[in-house]
mmCIF file of C-alpha atoms in Angstrom:
data_model
loop_
_atom_site.group_PDB
_atom_site.id
_atom_site.type_symbol
_atom_site.label_atom_id
_atom_site.label_comp_id
_atom_site.label_asym_id
_atom_site.label_seq_id
_atom_site.Cartn_x
_atom_site.Cartn_y
_atom_site.Cartn_z
ATOM 1 C CA MET A 317 -13.202 -48.264 14.593
ATOM 2 C CA LEU A 318 -15.680 -45.592 13.280
ATOM 3 C CA HIS A 319 -15.884 -43.709 16.178
ATOM 4 C CA SER A 320 -12.086 -43.176 16.098
ATOM 5 C CA LEU A 321 -12.106 -42.280 12.653
ATOM 6 C CA VAL A 322 -14.526 -39.575 13.347
ATOM 7 C CA GLY A 323 -13.114 -38.483 16.232
ATOM 8 C CA LYS A 324 -9.289 -37.741 13.965
ATOM 9 C CA SER A 325 -11.788 -36.385 11.165
ATOM 10 C CA LEU A 326 -13.084 -33.966 13.470
ATOM 11 C CA GLY A 327 -10.013 -32.853 15.320
ATOM 12 C CA PHE A 328 -8.515 -32.123 12.003
ATOM 13 C CA ILE A 329 -11.399 -29.958 11.147
ATOM 14 C CA GLY A 330 -11.252 -27.727 14.386
ATOM 15 C CA TYR A 331 -7.231 -27.404 13.848
ATOM 16 C CA THR A 332 -8.229 -26.094 10.354
ATOM 17 C CA ILE A 333 -10.602 -23.313 10.833
ATOM 18 C CA GLN A 334 -8.477 -22.242 13.950
ATOM 19 C CA TYR A 335 -5.921 -21.841 12.008
ATOM 20 C CA GLY A 336 -7.723 -20.492 9.164
ATOM 21 C CA CYS A 337 -9.171 -16.955 11.536
ATOM 22 C CA ILE A 338 -5.796 -17.265 13.348
ATOM 23 C CA ALA A 339 -4.251 -16.231 9.087
ATOM 24 C CA HIS A 340 -7.411 -13.911 9.004
ATOM 25 C CA CYS A 341 -6.792 -12.175 11.933
ATOM 26 C CA ALA A 342 -2.720 -11.732 10.797
ATOM 27 C CA PHE A 343 -3.806 -10.540 7.482
ATOM 28 C CA GLU A 344 -6.282 -8.292 7.983
ATOM 29 C CA TYR A 345 -5.387 -6.696 11.089
ATOM 30 C CA VAL A 346 -1.593 -6.926 11.165
ATOM 31 C CA GLY A 347 -0.333 -7.012 7.412
ATOM 32 C CA GLU A 348 0.198 -8.484 3.843
ATOM 33 C CA PHE A 349 2.717 -9.299 1.425
ATOM 34 C CA VAL A 350 1.812 -7.511 -1.552
ATOM 35 C CA THR A 351 3.380 -7.886 -5.241
ATOM 36 C CA CYS A 352 3.731 -4.000 -6.878
ATOM 37 C CA SER A 353 3.243 -4.207 -10.622
ATOM 38 C CA GLY A 354 3.022 -1.009 -13.110
ATOM 39 C CA PRO A 355 5.450 1.936 -13.238
ATOM 40 C CA SER A 356 3.381 4.482 -11.032
ATOM 41 C CA MET A 357 5.851 4.507 -7.380
ATOM 42 C CA GLU A 358 9.523 4.308 -9.986
ATOM 43 C CA PRO A 359 11.962 4.756 -8.704
ATOM 44 C CA THR A 360 11.263 3.384 -4.937
ATOM 45 C CA ILE A 361 9.096 0.625 -5.524
ATOM 46 C CA THR A 362 9.818 -1.135 -9.273
ATOM 47 C CA ASN A 363 7.633 -3.840 -10.764
ATOM 48 C CA ARG A 364 7.445 -6.735 -9.602
ATOM 49 C CA ASP A 365 9.361 -5.417 -6.388
ATOM 50 C CA VAL A 366 7.223 -7.908 -2.943
ATOM 51 C CA VAL A 367 6.474 -4.877 -0.086
ATOM 52 C CA PHE A 368 5.442 -5.420 3.602
ATOM 53 C CA SER A 369 2.365 -3.267 4.311
ATOM 54 C CA GLU A 370 1.550 -2.869 7.765
ATOM 55 C CA ARG A 371 -2.149 -2.335 8.724
ATOM 56 C CA VAL A 372 -1.951 -1.000 12.431
ATOM 57 C CA SER A 373 -0.976 2.835 11.025
ATOM 58 C CA ARG A 374 -4.002 2.579 9.350
ATOM 59 C CA HIS A 375 -5.969 1.212 11.930
ATOM 60 C CA LEU A 376 -4.989 3.802 14.137
ATOM 61 C CA TYR A 377 -5.144 6.488 12.154
ATOM 62 C CA ARG A 378 -1.384 7.300 11.708
ATOM 63 C CA ILE A 379 -0.724 7.291 8.076
ATOM 64 C CA GLU A 380 0.995 10.274 7.028
ATOM 65 C CA LYS A 381 2.607 12.389 4.774
ATOM 66 C CA GLY A 382 5.431 10.815 2.926
ATOM 67 C CA ASP A 383 3.830 7.398 3.855
ATOM 68 C CA ILE A 384 3.305 4.909 0.884
ATOM 69 C CA VAL A 385 0.408 2.983 1.365
ATOM 70 C CA ILE A 386 -1.246 0.185 -0.612
ATOM 71 C CA ALA A 387 -5.577 0.926 -1.274
ATOM 72 C CA LYS A 388 -8.708 0.287 -3.546
ATOM 73 C CA SER A 389 -8.827 1.562 -6.446
ATOM 74 C CA PRO A 390 -11.367 3.596 -7.097
ATOM 75 C CA PHE A 391 -12.404 2.581 -9.984
ATOM 76 C CA ASP A 392 -11.537 -0.901 -9.469
ATOM 77 C CA PRO A 393 -13.027 -2.074 -5.914
ATOM 78 C CA LYS A 394 -10.779 -5.773 -6.840
ATOM 79 C CA MET A 395 -7.861 -4.026 -7.704
ATOM 80 C CA ASN A 396 -4.812 -2.504 -5.162
ATOM 81 C CA ILE A 397 -2.858 0.321 -5.957
ATOM 82 C CA CYS A 398 0.722 1.483 -4.186
ATOM 83 C CA LYS A 399 0.442 5.250 -3.929
ATOM 84 C CA ARG A 400 2.370 7.506 -1.731
ATOM 85 C CA VAL A 401 0.354 10.262 0.633
ATOM 86 C CA ILE A 402 1.043 13.635 -0.779
ATOM 87 C CA GLY A 403 -1.781 15.398 1.554
ATOM 88 C CA LEU A 404 -4.365 14.788 4.273
ATOM 89 C CA GLU A 405 -7.339 16.123 5.148
ATOM 90 C CA GLY A 406 -7.217 20.448 5.239
ATOM 91 C CA ASP A 407 -4.526 19.970 2.765
ATOM 92 C CA LYS A 408 -4.022 22.151 -0.293
ATOM 93 C CA VAL A 409 -2.514 20.311 -3.014
ATOM 94 C CA CYS A 410 -1.322 21.333 -6.784
ATOM 95 C CA ILE A 411 -3.771 19.219 -8.742
ATOM 96 C CA SER A 412 -1.957 20.130 -12.098
ATOM 97 C CA GLY A 413 0.784 17.879 -13.938
ATOM 98 C CA PRO A 414 4.324 18.567 -13.911
ATOM 99 C CA SER A 415 4.270 19.818 -17.182
ATOM 100 C CA ASP A 416 1.198 22.236 -16.258
ATOM 101 C CA SER A 417 2.540 25.386 -17.389
ATOM 102 C CA PHE A 418 -0.637 27.273 -14.738
ATOM 103 C CA LYS A 419 -0.850 25.588 -11.833
ATOM 104 C CA THR A 420 -4.053 25.058 -9.862
ATOM 105 C CA HIS A 421 -4.756 23.773 -6.219
ATOM 106 C CA THR A 422 -7.408 22.291 -4.382
ATOM 107 C CA TYR A 423 -7.996 21.429 -0.533
ATOM 108 C CA VAL A 424 -8.449 17.708 0.193
ATOM 109 C CA PRO A 425 -12.042 17.517 2.303
ATOM 110 C CA ARG A 426 -12.669 15.361 5.735
ATOM 111 C CA GLY A 427 -12.055 11.951 5.502
ATOM 112 C CA HIS A 428 -9.917 12.433 2.708
ATOM 113 C CA VAL A 429 -6.448 11.463 1.282
ATOM 114 C CA TRP A 430 -4.210 12.638 -1.231
ATOM 115 C CA LEU A 431 -2.234 10.342 -3.448
ATOM 116 C CA GLU A 432 0.363 10.028 -6.419
ATOM 117 C CA GLY A 433 2.557 8.064 -7.834
ATOM 118 C CA ASP A 434 6.556 8.950 -7.916
ATOM 119 C CA ASN A 435 7.073 8.993 -11.656
ATOM 120 C CA LEU A 436 4.204 11.898 -12.260
ATOM 121 C CA GLN A 437 4.764 11.191 -15.484
ATOM 122 C CA ASN A 438 3.139 7.293 -15.672
ATOM 123 C CA SER A 439 0.904 7.771 -12.713
ATOM 124 C CA THR A 440 -3.089 7.712 -12.490
ATOM 125 C CA ASP A 441 -3.588 8.857 -9.141
ATOM 126 C CA SER A 442 -5.292 11.449 -6.965
ATOM 127 C CA ARG A 443 -4.575 14.181 -10.477
ATOM 128 C CA SER A 444 -7.060 12.133 -12.343
ATOM 129 C CA TYR A 445 -9.562 10.383 -9.828
ATOM 130 C CA GLY A 446 -9.286 13.149 -6.795
ATOM 131 C CA SER A 447 -8.263 13.020 -2.807
ATOM 132 C CA ILE A 448 -10.149 8.875 -2.255
ATOM 133 C CA PRO A 449 -11.036 8.511 1.283
ATOM 134 C CA TYR A 450 -9.473 7.289 3.767
ATOM 135 C CA ALA A 451 -11.382 4.025 4.065
ATOM 136 C CA LEU A 452 -10.105 2.318 1.365
ATOM 137 C CA ILE A 453 -6.130 2.761 1.852
ATOM 138 C CA ARG A 454 -5.689 -0.875 3.037
ATOM 139 C CA GLY A 455 -1.553 -0.481 4.692
ATOM 140 C CA ARG A 456 1.277 1.218 4.914
ATOM 141 C CA VAL A 457 4.554 -0.270 3.290
ATOM 142 C CA CYS A 458 7.059 -0.118 5.503
ATOM 143 C CA LEU A 459 9.404 -3.355 3.746
ATOM 144 C CA LYS A 460 10.836 -3.939 0.851
ATOM 145 C CA VAL A 461 11.313 -7.389 -0.217
ATOM 146 C CA GLU A 462 13.954 -7.087 -2.693
ATOM 147 C CA SER A 463 14.632 -10.526 -5.152
ATOM 148 C CA ASP A 464 17.373 -11.584 -7.228
ATOM 149 C CA SER A 465 17.133 -9.987 -10.056
ATOM 150 C CA PHE A 466 19.335 -13.401 -12.211
ATOM 151 C CA LEU A 467 16.514 -15.859 -10.835
ATOM 152 C CA PRO A 468 13.582 -16.653 -12.936
ATOM 153 C CA TYR A 469 10.371 -14.681 -11.336
ATOM 154 C CA PRO A 470 8.727 -18.569 -10.316
ATOM 155 C CA LEU A 471 11.740 -19.129 -8.204
ATOM 156 C CA LEU A 472 12.805 -15.924 -6.891
ATOM 157 C CA HIS A 473 15.001 -16.505 -3.510
ATOM 158 C CA PHE A 474 13.867 -13.993 -1.725
ATOM 159 C CA THR A 475 16.442 -11.259 0.510
ATOM 160 C CA MET A 476 15.261 -9.398 3.211
ATOM 161 C CA SER A 477 16.307 -5.987 2.955
ATOM 162 C CA LEU A 478 14.756 -3.202 5.446
ATOM 163 C CA TYR A 479 13.774 0.346 3.240
ATOM 164 C CA PHE A 480 12.845 2.819 5.532
ATOM 165 C CA PHE A 481 10.862 5.173 3.101
ATOM 166 C CA TYR A 482 11.834 9.103 3.152
ATOM 167 C CA CYS A 483 9.120 11.607 3.987
ATOM 168 C CA PRO A 484 9.580 14.577 0.945
ATOM 169 C CA THR A 485 11.004 17.616 2.551
ATOM 170 C CA GLU A 486 9.225 20.588 1.551
ATOM 171 C CA GLN A 487 10.740 21.718 -1.744
ATOM 172 C CA GLU A 488 10.343 18.241 -2.478
ATOM 173 C CA SER A 489 6.449 18.210 -1.937
ATOM 174 C CA VAL A 490 3.829 19.232 -3.519
ATOM 175 C CA VAL A 491 1.883 20.365 -0.978
ATOM 176 C CA PHE A 492 1.296 23.549 -0.488
ATOM 177 C CA LYS A 493 -0.005 24.992 3.164
#
């Protein structure tokens, strides 16, 4: 009886460890769902929107200008930020605010990216803290999960909607080559 109980307990622990390892690998190398907060990406992503961030692009160095990414904050490594990639290494980017009369530019250093929020008037981004290392990018946003707005937040009923985030045209982008 005791032998049977110990055997079943060890079997359960073994399965738990296996499924834990599978979940870890899925979240670390495939992707994860992230709840975005704050106004910096409005109107593309609003407060409390849930997005799926895939990690394969980051590992294959396939992040491009115009992609929306989830990255570690350069100020607080416990916090993630959601921003649009405006410049890659070697690109010349505008570092002035939208209301500045004189425009200043800088180059994105090697191994770094320039991130900005879509809501330029209400975004703390690379214009404040400079370019960030590519290694801080956690993943590329490829899916937005839309919620029914009439339900209370803890009881949201999620409806999957696929959004392909556009790459800005040269007129819309603040990148200068």
